[in-house]
XYZ file of C-alpha atoms in Angstrom:
377
model
C 25.589 -8.103 1.376
C 26.984 -7.719 -1.857
C 29.536 -5.124 -2.635
C 29.378 -1.960 -4.725
C 31.316 -0.749 -7.227
C 30.560 2.481 -9.819
C 27.708 2.378 -11.856
C 30.164 3.067 -14.929
C 32.163 0.521 -14.147
C 29.847 -2.472 -14.740
C 28.033 -0.690 -17.674
C 25.560 1.725 -16.387
C 24.334 5.142 -16.935
C 24.485 6.952 -12.962
C 22.421 9.574 -14.862
C 19.935 7.505 -16.034
C 20.192 5.359 -12.863
C 18.824 8.928 -10.446
C 16.575 9.560 -13.323
C 14.575 5.693 -12.127
C 15.154 6.334 -8.410
C 13.249 8.960 -8.980
C 10.066 7.608 -9.672
C 10.618 6.582 -6.214
C 10.833 9.706 -5.403
C 7.080 10.555 -7.098
C 5.374 7.262 -5.568
C 6.858 8.672 -2.039
C 5.501 12.383 -2.939
C 2.678 11.524 -3.703
C 1.738 9.053 -0.653
C 1.221 5.958 -3.138
C 3.711 4.636 -0.491
C 5.146 5.646 2.992
C 8.604 3.159 2.664
C 10.575 2.426 0.152
C 14.222 0.403 -0.271
C 15.534 -0.406 -3.668
C 19.047 -1.919 -4.519
C 20.075 -2.275 -8.357
C 22.882 -4.881 -8.605
C 24.820 -5.360 -12.104
C 28.006 -8.192 -12.296
C 27.775 -9.054 -8.864
C 27.888 -5.131 -7.880
C 25.315 -3.082 -6.028
C 25.520 0.126 -8.154
C 22.678 1.968 -7.018
C 19.937 2.353 -3.300
C 17.370 4.473 -2.585
C 16.357 5.156 0.873
C 13.078 6.865 1.467
C 10.495 7.666 3.768
C 9.994 6.739 7.186
C 9.352 3.582 9.147
C 6.059 4.647 10.021
C 3.542 7.251 10.254
C 4.386 8.204 13.633
C 5.846 11.785 14.087
C 9.192 10.753 15.064
C 9.460 7.698 12.933
C 12.464 7.053 11.505
C 13.693 7.546 8.027
C 14.343 4.768 6.167
C 18.051 3.448 5.530
C 20.329 0.488 3.928
C 19.300 -1.380 7.650
C 15.358 -1.360 7.656
C 13.676 -4.134 7.443
C 10.616 -4.868 5.074
C 7.285 -7.401 5.336
C 8.894 -9.314 1.400
C 5.376 -11.639 1.886
C 5.667 -13.768 -1.213
C 9.030 -13.167 -1.887
C 9.933 -15.590 0.570
C 8.414 -18.503 -1.544
C 11.065 -18.942 -3.770
C 13.373 -18.411 -0.607
C 10.975 -21.832 0.730
C 11.405 -23.468 -2.714
C 15.548 -23.387 -2.281
C 15.123 -24.613 0.867
C 13.247 -28.084 -0.590
C 15.219 -28.034 -3.299
C 18.350 -28.717 -0.746
C 16.437 -31.531 0.551
C 16.352 -32.236 -3.405
C 20.506 -32.240 -3.191
C 21.092 -34.258 -0.261
C 18.772 -36.971 -1.571
C 16.534 -36.767 1.287
C 13.285 -36.388 -1.510
C 12.262 -35.915 -5.375
C 10.448 -33.437 -6.583
C 8.438 -36.145 -8.698
C 7.471 -37.182 -4.698
C 4.134 -37.673 -3.826
C 3.230 -35.345 -0.482
C 1.075 -38.209 0.596
C 4.256 -40.379 1.083
C 6.279 -37.815 3.842
C 2.783 -35.773 5.122
C -0.072 -37.959 7.032
C -3.151 -37.535 7.005
C -3.740 -35.441 3.141
C -7.038 -35.617 2.104
C -7.507 -39.083 0.048
C -8.613 -37.216 -2.504
C -4.770 -36.059 -3.803
C -2.777 -37.546 -1.440
C -1.464 -40.005 -4.376
C -1.680 -37.743 -6.929
C -0.198 -34.560 -5.717
C 3.734 -34.773 -6.253
C 6.367 -31.912 -4.724
C 6.889 -30.863 -8.320
C 2.962 -29.342 -8.409
C 3.463 -27.966 -5.278
C 6.870 -25.873 -5.681
C 4.759 -24.823 -9.411
C 1.975 -23.995 -8.517
C -0.200 -26.603 -10.227
C -1.221 -28.700 -7.509
C -4.930 -28.104 -7.748
C -5.295 -26.422 -4.348
C -6.656 -23.066 -3.804
C -4.644 -19.640 -2.891
C -6.075 -19.560 0.743
C -7.643 -21.847 2.704
C -11.183 -22.888 3.096
C -13.379 -24.324 5.127
C -12.577 -27.461 6.608
C -8.584 -25.496 7.526
C -10.483 -22.646 8.657
C -14.019 -23.381 10.395
C -12.810 -24.047 14.657
C -9.761 -22.231 14.370
C -9.222 -20.387 17.079
C -8.325 -16.487 16.366
C -5.156 -15.693 16.533
C -3.546 -19.233 15.893
C 0.361 -19.821 15.572
C 1.610 -21.264 12.588
C 2.002 -24.757 13.096
C -1.455 -24.685 14.888
C -3.454 -22.840 11.386
C -0.764 -25.444 9.124
C -2.063 -28.204 10.880
C -4.776 -29.240 9.334
C -3.846 -28.263 5.525
C -2.817 -31.620 5.315
C -6.451 -32.012 4.609
C -7.212 -29.621 1.791
C -9.524 -29.388 -1.092
C -8.479 -29.057 -4.416
C -9.936 -25.723 -6.206
C -8.871 -27.027 -10.149
C -7.906 -30.381 -10.946
C -4.288 -30.842 -10.890
C -2.042 -30.260 -13.205
C -4.749 -28.145 -14.891
C -3.537 -24.694 -14.591
C -1.196 -22.470 -12.435
C -3.623 -21.532 -10.155
C -1.180 -19.143 -7.446
C -1.246 -21.630 -4.176
C 0.193 -20.282 -0.505
C -1.788 -23.496 1.310
C 0.877 -25.516 -1.459
C 3.802 -23.970 0.178
C 2.079 -24.063 3.633
C 1.934 -27.837 2.678
C 6.029 -27.533 1.871
C 6.714 -26.091 4.667
C 5.470 -29.074 6.839
C 7.438 -31.397 4.267
C 11.040 -29.917 5.021
C 10.063 -30.202 8.525
C 8.958 -34.100 8.268
C 11.496 -34.822 6.348
C 14.949 -32.095 8.491
C 13.411 -32.776 11.354
C 14.220 -29.478 12.682
C 11.222 -26.371 12.672
C 10.657 -24.956 9.348
C 12.504 -21.268 10.532
C 15.393 -23.971 11.866
C 15.739 -25.160 8.838
C 15.859 -21.905 6.603
C 18.239 -19.627 9.359
C 20.601 -22.993 9.335
C 20.799 -24.014 5.731
C 20.310 -21.148 3.574
C 20.466 -17.749 5.596
C 23.092 -18.220 7.036
C 25.519 -19.767 4.303
C 24.505 -17.488 2.098
C 25.226 -14.530 4.935
C 21.504 -13.420 4.057
C 22.059 -11.718 7.705
C 19.336 -9.399 7.983
C 16.584 -12.297 7.474
C 14.475 -13.082 9.832
C 11.396 -15.477 10.396
C 9.478 -14.026 13.202
C 12.196 -11.175 14.105
C 13.041 -11.101 17.766
C 10.866 -7.562 19.178
C 14.620 -5.337 19.821
C 14.490 -5.506 15.913
C 10.239 -4.721 15.562
C 11.704 -0.425 15.770
C 13.501 -1.341 12.412
C 10.434 -2.458 10.765
C 8.221 -1.045 7.680
C 4.624 -0.705 9.273
C 2.511 -1.696 6.083
C -0.325 0.188 4.947
C -3.828 -0.385 4.028
C -3.681 -4.105 6.065
C -6.429 -6.526 6.884
C -8.302 -5.878 10.529
C -6.252 -2.520 10.951
C -5.596 -1.319 13.842
C -6.396 -4.783 15.981
C -4.272 -7.294 17.852
C -4.054 -9.785 15.098
C -3.291 -6.876 11.795
C -1.699 -8.221 9.134
C 1.730 -7.834 9.179
C 2.484 -5.256 11.363
C 0.316 -6.554 14.924
C 2.882 -8.083 17.776
C 1.173 -11.228 16.500
C 1.507 -11.315 13.180
C 5.096 -10.551 14.253
C 5.327 -13.992 15.450
C 3.598 -15.258 12.861
C 6.300 -17.622 10.556
C 4.221 -19.342 7.521
C 6.338 -20.748 4.632
C 4.313 -19.312 1.568
C 5.304 -15.760 2.953
C 6.480 -14.769 6.394
C 10.197 -13.344 6.022
C 11.107 -9.627 6.804
C 14.631 -8.518 5.379
C 16.430 -5.946 3.705
C 16.540 -5.091 0.280
C 20.001 -6.128 0.109
C 19.740 -9.851 1.118
C 17.096 -10.283 -1.024
C 19.507 -8.875 -3.536
C 21.870 -11.279 -2.274
C 19.323 -13.876 -2.878
C 18.416 -13.490 -6.063
C 22.661 -12.719 -7.313
C 22.841 -15.909 -6.101
C 20.887 -18.006 -8.767
C 22.689 -15.320 -11.352
C 25.916 -16.905 -9.976
C 25.383 -20.096 -10.117
C 24.297 -20.951 -6.346
C 27.194 -19.484 -4.696
C 26.490 -16.651 -2.297
C 29.808 -14.520 -2.390
C 32.101 -17.293 -3.211
C 30.348 -19.899 -1.327
C 28.256 -22.275 -2.508
C 25.003 -22.919 -1.582
C 23.189 -24.634 -4.244
C 24.356 -26.524 -6.690
C 24.309 -24.961 -10.294
C 22.092 -27.149 -11.346
C 19.099 -26.766 -8.769
C 20.047 -22.664 -10.448
C 19.243 -23.751 -13.659
C 16.752 -25.817 -13.320
C 14.214 -23.768 -10.394
C 14.892 -21.378 -12.790
C 13.297 -22.988 -15.827
C 10.015 -23.345 -17.161
C 8.889 -26.061 -15.998
C 4.373 -24.552 -17.159
C 4.693 -24.869 -20.764
C 1.299 -24.337 -22.057
C -0.210 -23.814 -18.228
C -2.838 -20.716 -18.428
C -2.967 -19.335 -15.066
C -1.260 -17.164 -12.039
C -2.369 -14.637 -9.343
C -6.350 -15.000 -9.980
C -7.684 -11.824 -8.142
C -3.840 -9.829 -9.693
C -2.713 -10.718 -13.331
C -3.263 -13.901 -14.658
C -1.944 -14.869 -18.049
C -2.946 -17.027 -21.450
C 0.573 -18.908 -20.852
C 2.155 -18.788 -17.505
C 5.476 -19.401 -17.019
C 6.352 -21.293 -13.741
C 9.983 -21.851 -12.193
C 10.123 -23.502 -9.173
C 8.995 -21.214 -6.254
C 10.096 -18.364 -9.500
C 7.854 -16.197 -11.273
C 9.039 -16.132 -14.664
C 8.776 -13.694 -17.311
C 9.067 -15.606 -20.396
C 6.597 -13.495 -22.726
C 4.066 -11.881 -20.464
C 2.608 -9.355 -19.874
C 2.093 -6.951 -18.691
C 4.268 -7.797 -16.244
C 6.189 -6.288 -13.146
C 9.474 -6.643 -14.344
C 8.097 -4.295 -17.676
C 9.137 -4.014 -20.645
C 13.051 -4.627 -21.716
C 13.409 -7.617 -19.326
C 14.763 -10.576 -21.407
C 12.724 -13.671 -21.271
C 14.935 -15.734 -18.845
C 14.336 -13.200 -15.898
C 13.254 -14.861 -13.121
C 11.012 -12.679 -9.950
C 8.400 -12.773 -7.391
C 6.388 -10.196 -5.569
C 4.881 -9.777 -2.454
C 1.088 -8.433 -2.061
C 2.722 -6.097 1.190
C 4.556 -4.646 -1.784
C 7.240 -5.995 -2.648
C 8.824 -7.678 -6.695
C 11.996 -8.680 -6.859
C 13.592 -9.904 -10.566
C 16.545 -11.137 -11.922
C 17.823 -10.966 -15.965
C 20.585 -13.856 -16.863
C 20.947 -11.773 -20.303
C 22.181 -9.197 -18.587
C 23.209 -10.299 -14.983
C 20.883 -7.114 -13.968
C 19.179 -7.384 -10.409
C 16.271 -5.126 -9.370
C 15.074 -5.098 -5.803
C 12.006 -2.655 -4.695
C 10.776 -3.175 -0.970
C 7.831 -0.817 -0.278
C 4.719 -0.682 2.327
C 1.907 -1.274 0.750
C -0.585 -3.767 0.235
C -2.002 -4.434 -4.027
C -5.555 -4.389 -2.588
C -5.883 -0.945 -4.560
C -3.855 -2.086 -7.558
C -1.238 0.868 -6.940
C 1.528 -1.482 -7.966
C 0.239 -1.132 -11.745
C 1.520 0.183 -13.776
C 4.020 2.124 -11.747
C 6.295 -1.333 -10.754
C 6.470 -1.919 -14.501
C 7.597 1.852 -15.412
C 10.328 1.168 -12.930
C 11.488 -2.164 -13.534
C 11.765 -0.380 -17.666
C 14.140 3.044 -16.706
C 15.792 0.311 -14.440
C 16.791 -1.847 -17.342
C 17.338 1.574 -19.790
C 20.194 2.241 -17.625
C 22.499 -0.432 -18.652
C 24.884 1.049 -21.548
C 26.535 -2.245 -22.730
């Protein structure tokens, strides 16, 4: 966990920060969400934390605190991307290596055309979610290895390299690449090679049962109340999809994003090379339109290696005042995080409602703008 400092000592107005946190409290008061954790950090120091609501709707549910775990959903994508880049750093794979040369039985339509870089930048042309060729015959309640087994057979949704076509399928393939190259299971590689070195000690794939009471219940989920309810069911808590089945605290998310502002170091310890941090947060999709179809798209959709880049996108969850070099990610379970290198500022906001009713628009942008407005120098 990052160390703390007084807001004024690092150029943050404590009065303005409390005003920003008041926006989060209003979401709780209005019943928009029922659990929120937010961490704001400047110059590597946590300057403000907000914890509100309860972990579930049960009358005896515990209040949200610093140790509450949230389903961060696709905030896990930059973390998966970082694991891939650790293999690139080790010379085990290259970004322009063909996926078909690493993963067996890939669809011949693209096996010798899609590269690792395409997957990391969502320019592979693969669909957002798997089609019938993957799902047909899949048993209900399948575990993650069974679910991902047929991902190499996926069909293209759009031509390769034609746009930023946000793809959970592509990140599923990245998980298979990690396993094929490292010889470890995806969760084991993430734990041993990223989470532990970065001291993200409250970050889990398939969290052990004794931690389940600490996890904030997600509202408005598919299959609500069933044994296969997304995120909340016991079955869902066993899943380890590389596109976003991470459960973690707001402080651990802040640690991860601060690492990229600090040139790949987490609390003074080098986890990734400075060159890796720079490359991952650089624009690899210049001139391409796209985004997350059904949620938000842009005519110019800047994307890094795993990261959504602010660039000149409007509207954007990072608000009006973040610099063009800001990088971050969102999660469909109701979460976002961003880091602004120009201000050495990190903002993490974890809530607990699926985005299908677009409750986040424009609330996320408003909150992000209020956080940046706290900077006084």
